[in-house]
Amino acid sequence: MQHTRMRRRRFLQTLGAAGGAALLGSTGLVSPARAAKKTTIRFFNNETDPNTIAFLKQIAKEYQDVAGVHIKVETVPVLKTWTKVTTAIKAGKPYDFITFGQVTHPLLLVPERKIVPVTDIVREVGLEDFGPRAITWYQDQVWMYPYDYNFNYLIYRKDWFEEKGLQVPNTWDEYLQVLAALNDPKNKRYAYTMPISSGGHTNWGNTGWLWAAGVKIYDDEWNVILDSPEIKPRVVGTLEFLTKAAQYTPPGLLETSLKDMLINFTSGLSAITTYTGRLIHTIEDRAPELADKYGIMAYPAPDGGPRAVTFANDGFSIGNTRNTEATLEFFRWFLKNGKLVDYQLTVAVHYQPPQYSTYKNEKWRSHPLVKKHWSAIEVMLDFMNTDKTRVGSIQLEGPGPSPNQGRIWNSYVIPKMYQQVLLKRLTPSQAVDEAAKEIRSFTKKG
Amino acid sequence: MVTLRRSETVALPAPARMSRVGPLEKRERRLFLTFLAPGLVLAIGAIFIPVLYAIQLSFYHAESFIDTPTFVGLGNYLRIFADPRYWEAFWHGILYAVLTVSLQVVIGIAIALLLHQEFRGRSWLRSASLAPYILPTVVVVYIWTWLLNMNHGLINAFLDRLGIGAVGWFETPLASWFTIVFVSVWHWTPFVIITFLAALQTISEDLYDAAAVDGTNAWQRFVYITMPVLKPVLVVIIMLRTIFMFNKFDIVWLLTRGGPLTATEHLPILAYQKTFAMFDIGGGTAVATSIFLFLTLLIWLYFRLFPLEEN
């Protein structure tokens, strides 16, 4: 039938045109195909500050000019690191150079041999240059090169303290007295912003009180000791303390997020919050008038003992890929040419260097923000002093790296424990028992 | 008063004599397959294979996507079904779907009826009513998170001005439920509006005129003219929206992450938590597979109770 022949002719014409276009287009692929034989290092970045991203793009270009190696930087939010890295491995496209937000994650890749040790590089730099807890050994090797301690601590309005004649508190009772003195809801001034909702912000931003009280979750054999006769009273004490502190927080306790922790402080709603040096950058950006009106302190202990900070430890790892050698070469170039300091200076007061030499590095010290906020940095240095400051973290619990720490983190069992008490669903003792029960249900030994 | 009966009022056109369509000619069949192939390949690659892989994983224990899975048979299913948290999430999902779908349908029909009337500015209002639907979900959540913020949100500032005082929209389980239902309904009702509006266009105005002449009131016209035409659309909309809302992960996750505590946690969130957060790939995929099986059963039951074809 003529009708059918016409339709088929048109179809064949269309197919021919499409095929021709594809052929023409494929000639453009020749150059990229040739270029693909050049080494490309896939760089996984989870630092989302625009300055850091811009710096990495610049480094990529610089290294390409120097070594002819293409660096492809991909940025993903820090909380998505584990998912993204493991799914990339599963998809057969593993990252060559990886930024991690906590040391547990790279160590989980070691049994599957998905990363290579960086022990030699660390030794080349010098082990003694690294502060306490900066280097984590696993199977006698170092698997992550740290660039930021990421301590969480308290930041307070010095001017409000002075106005009320208050001193930096050294015990929990003193802290509550300070909160009571600072709290002025009628004038929309609240004493303390703290997170309790389920999320990484609470795991990191409001566990300092637990570490200050000497709380432990596991013993050295992965037995849960949170509800043991020795530890439970400390946890109960912390929950009772937080319940009292909660009456001095701005409304909306359950919706307090990282942004509220920053905004409440910089907008003058709250006298005290918890964060890292990133808050200092937020002050510089949004409330520069506060630049000389803040102070920082570690979390006081219940009875005046060693204060505590929470620890997260960001670092770099090298993937076990076909580009491992090229990546190690890139990393050595990165370190030898001072690029690590440049990287840390992209958010100068937020990235707390774990290497002592950085604090003596002239370029680092002479950065305007470092100079301006040197008094805060001196306090941050105290956090590296194990005689003065306890360092705690979910990721440090137990005898070694394990998915157990990741499960505690991701199950939000600690924020839920807080919520049970603050929403008055359970007594502190019941909440501790409930949390311990949940942790036991997902803990795997060995 | 004349009682309107469907057979008297809706004059069905005489069934058209359909020409017999025989099997495709061989060359037409080739053409048919050629055009079907890309979509089929995409469906197989992007839908069927991942679904089958997930179902397969549900019979294994694995702690990450790079872990070597261990076969556990039905172990994951027995474990999740014995977990009270699973059933709590299941009923949360039912509640969420029922509340959001009911409100979407009722509000959607009401607005569609309104937009079906002739009035000045109708075209503009029809376009504006779609605005919540065309916004990406993340944008919707960000907008409402800021509007409802306890200390800095416009809504609470307005309520404060009225003397009512600020409301903690995320502070209690009840408030959180209100928030997730409200934002979901705000975001998705336009889809229902546009679908019903399209269906309303198929009803001849003559029917309404004739009914009005016969002395019927607006409610009777709605029940006896409008609803019978809308019924097939309603059946499909309720089914689709129920599936969508039971599976809705993004809005609930972004607003409350299933909190406070697990007050708004439903099965998609539980599946996500287990798979990506709790190093329990098998448990997470078992939850996901159970959602798939439940919805398949629901659809089958639904079409048994509300067949699309009339006998």
mmCIF file of C-alpha atoms in Angstrom, chain A residues 49-376:
data_model
loop_
_atom_site.group_PDB
_atom_site.id
_atom_site.type_symbol
_atom_site.label_atom_id
_atom_site.label_comp_id
_atom_site.label_asym_id
_atom_site.label_seq_id
_atom_site.Cartn_x
_atom_site.Cartn_y
_atom_site.Cartn_z
ATOM 1 C CA ASP A 49 32.257 26.349 51.817
ATOM 2 C CA PRO A 50 32.389 28.359 48.549
ATOM 3 C CA ASN A 51 35.960 29.491 49.282
ATOM 4 C CA THR A 52 37.115 25.910 49.726
ATOM 5 C CA ILE A 53 35.403 24.780 46.533
ATOM 6 C CA ALA A 54 36.906 27.671 44.578
ATOM 7 C CA PHE A 55 40.343 26.846 45.971
ATOM 8 C CA LEU A 56 40.049 23.191 44.949
ATOM 9 C CA LYS A 57 39.121 24.189 41.401
ATOM 10 C CA GLN A 58 42.161 26.418 41.313
ATOM 11 C CA ILE A 59 44.383 23.617 42.647
ATOM 12 C CA ALA A 60 43.007 21.280 40.003
ATOM 13 C CA LYS A 61 43.961 23.712 37.270
ATOM 14 C CA GLU A 62 47.374 24.335 38.786
ATOM 15 C CA TYR A 63 48.191 20.647 39.077
ATOM 16 C CA GLN A 64 47.037 19.999 35.535
ATOM 17 C CA ASP A 65 49.494 22.657 34.313
ATOM 18 C CA VAL A 66 52.287 21.184 36.444
ATOM 19 C CA ALA A 67 51.771 17.464 35.980
ATOM 20 C CA GLY A 68 49.341 17.117 33.102
ATOM 21 C CA VAL A 69 46.956 15.219 35.361
ATOM 22 C CA HIS A 70 43.313 16.180 35.361
ATOM 23 C CA ILE A 71 41.665 16.533 38.782
ATOM 24 C CA LYS A 72 37.910 16.247 38.759
ATOM 25 C CA VAL A 73 36.443 17.665 41.965
ATOM 26 C CA GLU A 74 32.980 16.543 43.030
ATOM 27 C CA THR A 75 31.393 18.197 46.054
ATOM 28 C CA VAL A 76 28.784 16.484 48.203
ATOM 29 C CA PRO A 77 27.493 17.528 51.670
ATOM 30 C CA VAL A 78 29.458 15.960 54.493
ATOM 31 C CA LEU A 79 26.544 13.912 55.877
ATOM 32 C CA LYS A 80 26.233 12.112 52.544
ATOM 33 C CA THR A 81 29.893 11.104 52.430
ATOM 34 C CA TRP A 82 29.544 7.453 53.358
ATOM 35 C CA THR A 83 26.625 6.784 51.023
ATOM 36 C CA LYS A 84 28.267 8.512 48.095
ATOM 37 C CA VAL A 85 31.690 6.927 48.545
ATOM 38 C CA THR A 86 30.358 3.378 48.952
ATOM 39 C CA THR A 87 27.881 3.596 46.097
ATOM 40 C CA ALA A 88 30.636 4.938 43.849
ATOM 41 C CA ILE A 89 32.747 1.904 44.750
ATOM 42 C CA LYS A 90 29.810 -0.397 44.083
ATOM 43 C CA ALA A 91 29.196 1.277 40.725
ATOM 44 C CA GLY A 92 32.769 0.594 39.701
ATOM 45 C CA LYS A 93 33.715 4.280 39.753
ATOM 46 C CA PRO A 94 35.556 4.698 43.037
ATOM 47 C CA TYR A 95 36.984 8.028 44.074
ATOM 48 C CA ASP A 96 40.750 8.352 44.058
ATOM 49 C CA PHE A 97 41.085 11.111 46.653
ATOM 50 C CA ILE A 98 38.490 11.328 49.394
ATOM 51 C CA THR A 99 37.648 13.889 52.054
ATOM 52 C CA PHE A 100 36.105 12.315 55.146
ATOM 53 C CA GLY A 101 34.252 14.032 58.004
ATOM 54 C CA GLN A 102 35.121 11.427 60.592
ATOM 55 C CA VAL A 103 37.805 8.774 60.849
ATOM 56 C CA THR A 104 35.403 5.849 61.323
ATOM 57 C CA HIS A 105 34.381 5.938 57.677
ATOM 58 C CA PRO A 106 37.764 5.382 56.022
ATOM 59 C CA LEU A 107 38.582 2.693 58.567
ATOM 60 C CA LEU A 108 35.428 0.810 57.564
ATOM 61 C CA LEU A 109 36.838 0.631 54.045
ATOM 62 C CA VAL A 110 40.089 -0.986 55.197
ATOM 63 C CA PRO A 111 38.876 -4.603 55.551
ATOM 64 C CA GLU A 112 37.552 -4.417 51.973
ATOM 65 C CA ARG A 113 40.896 -2.884 50.854
ATOM 66 C CA LYS A 114 39.204 0.077 49.254
ATOM 67 C CA ILE A 115 41.752 2.611 50.530
ATOM 68 C CA VAL A 116 45.535 2.567 50.906
ATOM 69 C CA PRO A 117 47.554 3.641 53.943
ATOM 70 C CA VAL A 118 49.076 7.114 54.119
ATOM 71 C CA THR A 119 51.529 6.098 56.848
ATOM 72 C CA ASP A 120 54.584 6.897 54.733
ATOM 73 C CA ILE A 121 53.306 10.374 53.981
ATOM 74 C CA VAL A 122 52.549 11.011 57.650
ATOM 75 C CA ARG A 123 56.028 9.787 58.597
ATOM 76 C CA GLU A 124 57.565 12.058 55.952
ATOM 77 C CA VAL A 125 55.797 14.983 57.603
ATOM 78 C CA GLY A 126 56.744 13.712 61.051
ATOM 79 C CA LEU A 127 54.458 11.973 63.513
ATOM 80 C CA GLU A 128 55.501 14.294 66.315
ATOM 81 C CA ASP A 129 54.011 17.221 64.393
ATOM 82 C CA PHE A 130 50.500 15.932 64.924
ATOM 83 C CA GLY A 131 48.500 16.774 68.024
ATOM 84 C CA PRO A 132 46.829 14.239 70.302
ATOM 85 C CA ARG A 133 44.173 12.019 68.704
ATOM 86 C CA ALA A 134 44.846 13.565 65.302
ATOM 87 C CA ILE A 135 46.350 10.341 63.993
ATOM 88 C CA THR A 136 44.341 7.149 64.250
ATOM 89 C CA TRP A 137 46.234 3.886 63.895
ATOM 90 C CA TYR A 138 44.464 0.818 62.580
ATOM 91 C CA GLN A 139 46.192 -2.445 61.778
ATOM 92 C CA ASP A 140 49.459 -0.596 62.416
ATOM 93 C CA GLN A 141 48.805 1.863 59.622
ATOM 94 C CA VAL A 142 47.431 5.359 59.220
ATOM 95 C CA TRP A 143 44.572 5.586 56.769
ATOM 96 C CA MET A 144 43.473 9.206 56.981
ATOM 97 C CA TYR A 145 45.597 12.364 56.906
ATOM 98 C CA PRO A 146 43.828 14.830 59.223
ATOM 99 C CA TYR A 147 43.428 18.505 58.332
ATOM 100 C CA ASP A 148 40.868 19.719 60.873
ATOM 101 C CA TYR A 149 40.141 18.739 64.459
ATOM 102 C CA ASN A 150 36.584 20.037 64.086
ATOM 103 C CA PHE A 151 36.188 20.461 67.845
ATOM 104 C CA ASN A 152 32.766 21.530 69.026
ATOM 105 C CA TYR A 153 32.806 23.972 71.942
ATOM 106 C CA LEU A 154 30.761 26.733 73.553
ATOM 107 C CA ILE A 155 30.785 30.289 72.247
ATOM 108 C CA TYR A 156 29.462 33.069 74.468
ATOM 109 C CA ARG A 157 28.800 36.803 74.449
ATOM 110 C CA LYS A 158 31.626 38.311 76.498
ATOM 111 C CA ASP A 159 29.877 41.672 76.575
ATOM 112 C CA TRP A 160 26.703 40.213 78.083
ATOM 113 C CA PHE A 161 28.828 38.417 80.697
ATOM 114 C CA GLU A 162 30.555 41.675 81.556
ATOM 115 C CA GLU A 163 27.261 43.531 81.661
ATOM 116 C CA LYS A 164 25.988 41.109 84.295
ATOM 117 C CA GLY A 165 29.300 40.779 86.096
ATOM 118 C CA LEU A 166 29.537 37.084 85.245
ATOM 119 C CA GLN A 167 32.599 34.855 85.139
ATOM 120 C CA VAL A 168 33.220 31.900 82.861
ATOM 121 C CA PRO A 169 31.568 29.000 84.724
ATOM 122 C CA ASN A 170 33.647 26.052 85.897
ATOM 123 C CA THR A 171 30.908 23.721 87.144
ATOM 124 C CA TRP A 172 27.409 22.859 86.019
ATOM 125 C CA ASP A 173 25.828 24.709 88.923
ATOM 126 C CA GLU A 174 27.780 27.812 87.980
ATOM 127 C CA TYR A 175 26.727 27.345 84.362
ATOM 128 C CA LEU A 176 23.053 27.197 85.331
ATOM 129 C CA GLN A 177 23.481 30.333 87.446
ATOM 130 C CA VAL A 178 25.009 32.081 84.440
ATOM 131 C CA LEU A 179 22.097 30.968 82.266
ATOM 132 C CA ALA A 180 19.581 32.229 84.798
ATOM 133 C CA ALA A 181 21.311 35.612 84.953
ATOM 134 C CA LEU A 182 21.518 35.989 81.182
ATOM 135 C CA ASN A 183 18.009 34.836 80.326
ATOM 136 C CA ASP A 184 15.621 37.699 79.565
ATOM 137 C CA PRO A 185 12.697 36.362 77.478
ATOM 138 C CA LYS A 186 10.695 39.591 77.787
ATOM 139 C CA ASN A 187 13.390 41.373 75.831
ATOM 140 C CA LYS A 188 13.877 38.392 73.496
ATOM 141 C CA ARG A 189 17.262 37.563 74.938
ATOM 142 C CA TYR A 190 17.808 33.935 75.794
ATOM 143 C CA ALA A 191 20.764 32.427 77.498
ATOM 144 C CA TYR A 192 21.618 29.284 75.553
ATOM 145 C CA THR A 193 20.876 27.756 72.158
ATOM 146 C CA MET A 194 21.398 24.031 72.099
ATOM 147 C CA PRO A 195 20.172 21.375 69.667
ATOM 148 C CA ILE A 196 18.274 18.286 70.783
ATOM 149 C CA SER A 197 16.476 17.202 67.622
ATOM 150 C CA SER A 198 17.548 14.053 65.807
ATOM 151 C CA GLY A 199 20.500 14.792 63.586
ATOM 152 C CA GLY A 200 24.234 15.096 63.286
ATOM 153 C CA HIS A 201 24.006 18.595 64.736
ATOM 154 C CA THR A 202 22.981 17.146 68.111
ATOM 155 C CA ASN A 203 25.372 14.200 67.933
ATOM 156 C CA TRP A 204 28.202 16.654 67.414
ATOM 157 C CA GLY A 205 26.818 19.882 68.902
ATOM 158 C CA ASN A 206 25.359 18.697 72.199
ATOM 159 C CA THR A 207 27.272 15.673 73.428
ATOM 160 C CA GLY A 208 30.065 17.705 75.026
ATOM 161 C CA TRP A 209 28.204 17.582 78.351
ATOM 162 C CA LEU A 210 28.275 13.766 78.273
ATOM 163 C CA TRP A 211 32.025 13.666 77.662
ATOM 164 C CA ALA A 212 32.577 16.311 80.352
ATOM 165 C CA ALA A 213 30.703 14.064 82.780
ATOM 166 C CA GLY A 214 32.952 11.132 81.832
ATOM 167 C CA VAL A 215 30.241 9.130 80.080
ATOM 168 C CA LYS A 216 31.259 6.069 78.095
ATOM 169 C CA ILE A 217 29.003 4.028 75.837
ATOM 170 C CA TYR A 218 31.120 0.898 75.308
ATOM 171 C CA ASP A 219 33.852 -0.869 77.153
ATOM 172 C CA ASP A 220 36.848 -2.418 75.393
ATOM 173 C CA GLU A 221 34.876 -5.491 74.363
ATOM 174 C CA TRP A 222 31.895 -3.742 72.816
ATOM 175 C CA ASN A 223 29.726 -4.287 75.868
ATOM 176 C CA VAL A 224 27.265 -1.456 76.309
ATOM 177 C CA ILE A 225 27.999 0.241 79.627
ATOM 178 C CA LEU A 226 25.812 3.324 79.247
ATOM 179 C CA ASP A 227 23.402 1.901 81.844
ATOM 180 C CA SER A 228 26.066 0.324 84.066
ATOM 181 C CA PRO A 229 26.175 1.233 87.772
ATOM 182 C CA GLU A 230 29.287 3.333 87.158
ATOM 183 C CA ILE A 231 28.183 5.245 84.062
ATOM 184 C CA LYS A 232 24.399 5.512 84.384
ATOM 185 C CA PRO A 233 24.463 8.111 87.197
ATOM 186 C CA ARG A 234 26.651 10.335 85.001
ATOM 187 C CA VAL A 235 24.193 10.085 82.121
ATOM 188 C CA VAL A 236 21.214 10.693 84.399
ATOM 189 C CA GLY A 237 23.028 13.691 85.842
ATOM 190 C CA THR A 238 23.624 15.048 82.342
ATOM 191 C CA LEU A 239 19.972 14.628 81.393
ATOM 192 C CA GLU A 240 18.839 16.388 84.559
ATOM 193 C CA PHE A 241 21.280 19.192 83.838
ATOM 194 C CA LEU A 242 20.042 19.544 80.247
ATOM 195 C CA THR A 243 16.439 19.650 81.473
ATOM 196 C CA LYS A 244 17.322 22.590 83.704
ATOM 197 C CA ALA A 245 19.335 24.277 80.954
ATOM 198 C CA ALA A 246 16.437 23.864 78.509
ATOM 199 C CA GLN A 247 14.350 26.422 80.372
ATOM 200 C CA TYR A 248 16.856 29.077 79.316
ATOM 201 C CA THR A 249 16.760 28.306 75.597
ATOM 202 C CA PRO A 250 14.823 30.165 72.900
ATOM 203 C CA PRO A 251 11.449 28.663 71.992
ATOM 204 C CA GLY A 252 11.576 25.972 69.357
ATOM 205 C CA LEU A 253 14.056 23.687 71.072
ATOM 206 C CA LEU A 254 13.092 20.730 68.911
ATOM 207 C CA GLU A 255 13.632 22.578 65.655
ATOM 208 C CA THR A 256 17.013 24.038 66.546
ATOM 209 C CA SER A 257 19.359 23.173 63.724
ATOM 210 C CA LEU A 258 22.901 24.156 62.771
ATOM 211 C CA LYS A 259 21.596 27.311 61.147
ATOM 212 C CA ASP A 260 19.684 28.286 64.303
ATOM 213 C CA MET A 261 22.845 27.773 66.345
ATOM 214 C CA LEU A 262 24.588 30.299 64.083
ATOM 215 C CA ILE A 263 21.715 32.714 63.566
ATOM 216 C CA ASN A 264 20.505 32.859 67.162
ATOM 217 C CA PHE A 265 23.962 33.910 68.306
ATOM 218 C CA THR A 266 24.724 36.397 65.534
ATOM 219 C CA SER A 267 21.269 37.961 65.684
ATOM 220 C CA GLY A 268 21.559 38.590 69.410
ATOM 221 C CA LEU A 269 18.801 36.178 70.374
ATOM 222 C CA SER A 270 21.082 33.926 72.383
ATOM 223 C CA ALA A 271 24.067 34.571 74.655
ATOM 224 C CA ILE A 272 25.684 31.149 74.297
ATOM 225 C CA THR A 273 25.693 28.523 71.584
ATOM 226 C CA THR A 274 27.870 25.627 70.496
ATOM 227 C CA TYR A 275 29.870 25.396 67.276
ATOM 228 C CA THR A 276 33.349 25.550 65.763
ATOM 229 C CA GLY A 277 35.239 28.475 64.341
ATOM 230 C CA ARG A 278 32.688 28.570 61.548
ATOM 231 C CA LEU A 279 30.597 30.710 63.885
ATOM 232 C CA ILE A 280 33.439 33.208 63.974
ATOM 233 C CA HIS A 281 33.289 33.386 60.185
ATOM 234 C CA THR A 282 29.531 33.893 60.379
ATOM 235 C CA ILE A 283 30.129 36.737 62.826
ATOM 236 C CA GLU A 284 32.599 38.286 60.399
ATOM 237 C CA ASP A 285 30.120 37.945 57.525
ATOM 238 C CA ARG A 286 26.860 38.875 59.207
ATOM 239 C CA ALA A 287 27.546 40.560 62.527
ATOM 240 C CA PRO A 288 31.046 42.059 62.432
ATOM 241 C CA GLU A 289 30.177 44.239 65.416
ATOM 242 C CA LEU A 290 30.395 41.049 67.511
ATOM 243 C CA ALA A 291 33.937 40.276 66.386
ATOM 244 C CA ASP A 292 35.413 41.461 69.695
ATOM 245 C CA LYS A 293 32.444 40.559 71.845
ATOM 246 C CA TYR A 294 32.602 36.779 71.874
ATOM 247 C CA GLY A 295 34.612 34.237 73.818
ATOM 248 C CA ILE A 296 34.994 30.465 73.539
ATOM 249 C CA MET A 297 35.213 27.769 76.184
ATOM 250 C CA ALA A 298 35.175 24.005 76.462
ATOM 251 C CA TYR A 299 32.219 22.344 78.181
ATOM 252 C CA PRO A 300 32.678 22.562 81.959
ATOM 253 C CA ALA A 301 32.642 19.350 83.956
ATOM 254 C CA PRO A 302 29.918 18.810 86.568
ATOM 255 C CA ASP A 303 32.191 19.474 89.474
ATOM 256 C CA GLY A 304 35.095 21.513 88.136
ATOM 257 C CA GLY A 305 37.169 18.679 86.669
ATOM 258 C CA PRO A 306 38.724 18.684 83.165
ATOM 259 C CA ARG A 307 36.535 20.395 80.595
ATOM 260 C CA ALA A 308 35.550 18.626 77.392
ATOM 261 C CA VAL A 309 35.087 19.228 73.697
ATOM 262 C CA THR A 310 33.520 17.031 71.050
ATOM 263 C CA PHE A 311 35.738 15.864 68.266
ATOM 264 C CA ALA A 312 35.082 14.997 64.635
ATOM 265 C CA ASN A 313 38.416 15.015 62.791
ATOM 266 C CA ASP A 314 38.203 15.744 59.072
ATOM 267 C CA GLY A 315 40.864 14.266 56.829
ATOM 268 C CA PHE A 316 41.967 12.953 53.445
ATOM 269 C CA SER A 317 42.231 9.344 52.329
ATOM 270 C CA ILE A 318 43.554 7.737 49.146
ATOM 271 C CA GLY A 319 41.413 5.218 47.286
ATOM 272 C CA ASN A 320 42.795 1.837 46.189
ATOM 273 C CA THR A 321 42.171 2.438 42.477
ATOM 274 C CA ARG A 322 44.105 2.264 39.252
ATOM 275 C CA ASN A 323 45.121 5.888 39.923
ATOM 276 C CA THR A 324 46.511 5.287 43.414
ATOM 277 C CA GLU A 325 50.112 6.082 42.489
ATOM 278 C CA ALA A 326 49.118 9.233 40.636
ATOM 279 C CA THR A 327 46.938 10.282 43.562
ATOM 280 C CA LEU A 328 49.718 9.735 46.084
ATOM 281 C CA GLU A 329 51.965 11.854 43.872
ATOM 282 C CA PHE A 330 49.334 14.574 43.770
ATOM 283 C CA PHE A 331 48.949 14.470 47.545
ATOM 284 C CA ARG A 332 52.696 14.757 48.082
ATOM 285 C CA TRP A 333 52.740 17.764 45.733
ATOM 286 C CA PHE A 334 49.776 19.204 47.660
ATOM 287 C CA LEU A 335 51.632 18.925 50.977
ATOM 288 C CA LYS A 336 55.115 19.869 49.791
ATOM 289 C CA ASN A 337 53.909 23.038 48.100
ATOM 290 C CA GLY A 338 52.061 24.353 51.129
ATOM 291 C CA LYS A 339 48.664 23.782 49.597
ATOM 292 C CA LEU A 340 47.337 22.234 52.810
ATOM 293 C CA VAL A 341 47.835 25.526 54.637
ATOM 294 C CA ASP A 342 46.207 27.371 51.741
ATOM 295 C CA TYR A 343 43.318 24.907 51.935
ATOM 296 C CA GLN A 344 42.943 25.459 55.681
ATOM 297 C CA LEU A 345 43.054 29.222 55.171
ATOM 298 C CA THR A 346 39.992 29.118 52.916
ATOM 299 C CA VAL A 347 37.985 29.062 56.166
ATOM 300 C CA ALA A 348 40.830 30.118 58.376
ATOM 301 C CA VAL A 349 39.364 30.090 61.859
ATOM 302 C CA HIS A 350 37.038 27.125 61.250
ATOM 303 C CA TYR A 351 39.592 24.508 60.174
ATOM 304 C CA GLN A 352 41.586 23.879 63.314
ATOM 305 C CA PRO A 353 44.916 22.468 62.112
ATOM 306 C CA PRO A 354 46.006 19.274 63.881
ATOM 307 C CA GLN A 355 49.679 19.933 63.115
ATOM 308 C CA TYR A 356 51.755 22.009 65.518
ATOM 309 C CA SER A 357 53.893 23.338 62.669
ATOM 310 C CA THR A 358 50.867 25.056 61.146
ATOM 311 C CA TYR A 359 50.562 27.278 64.197
ATOM 312 C CA LYS A 360 54.141 28.438 63.575
ATOM 313 C CA ASN A 361 53.650 28.782 59.814
ATOM 314 C CA GLU A 362 54.074 32.448 58.922
ATOM 315 C CA LYS A 363 51.564 32.371 56.093
ATOM 316 C CA TRP A 364 48.942 30.810 58.362
ATOM 317 C CA ARG A 365 49.652 33.115 61.299
ATOM 318 C CA SER A 366 49.612 36.220 59.166
ATOM 319 C CA HIS A 367 46.163 35.588 57.721
ATOM 320 C CA PRO A 368 44.050 38.608 58.745
ATOM 321 C CA LEU A 369 41.347 36.520 60.410
ATOM 322 C CA VAL A 370 43.869 34.375 62.275
ATOM 323 C CA LYS A 371 45.564 37.504 63.580
ATOM 324 C CA LYS A 372 42.292 39.141 64.477
ATOM 325 C CA HIS A 373 40.969 36.121 66.348
ATOM 326 C CA TRP A 374 44.233 34.926 67.848
ATOM 327 C CA SER A 375 42.856 34.940 71.393
ATOM 328 C CA ALA A 376 40.202 32.400 70.354
#
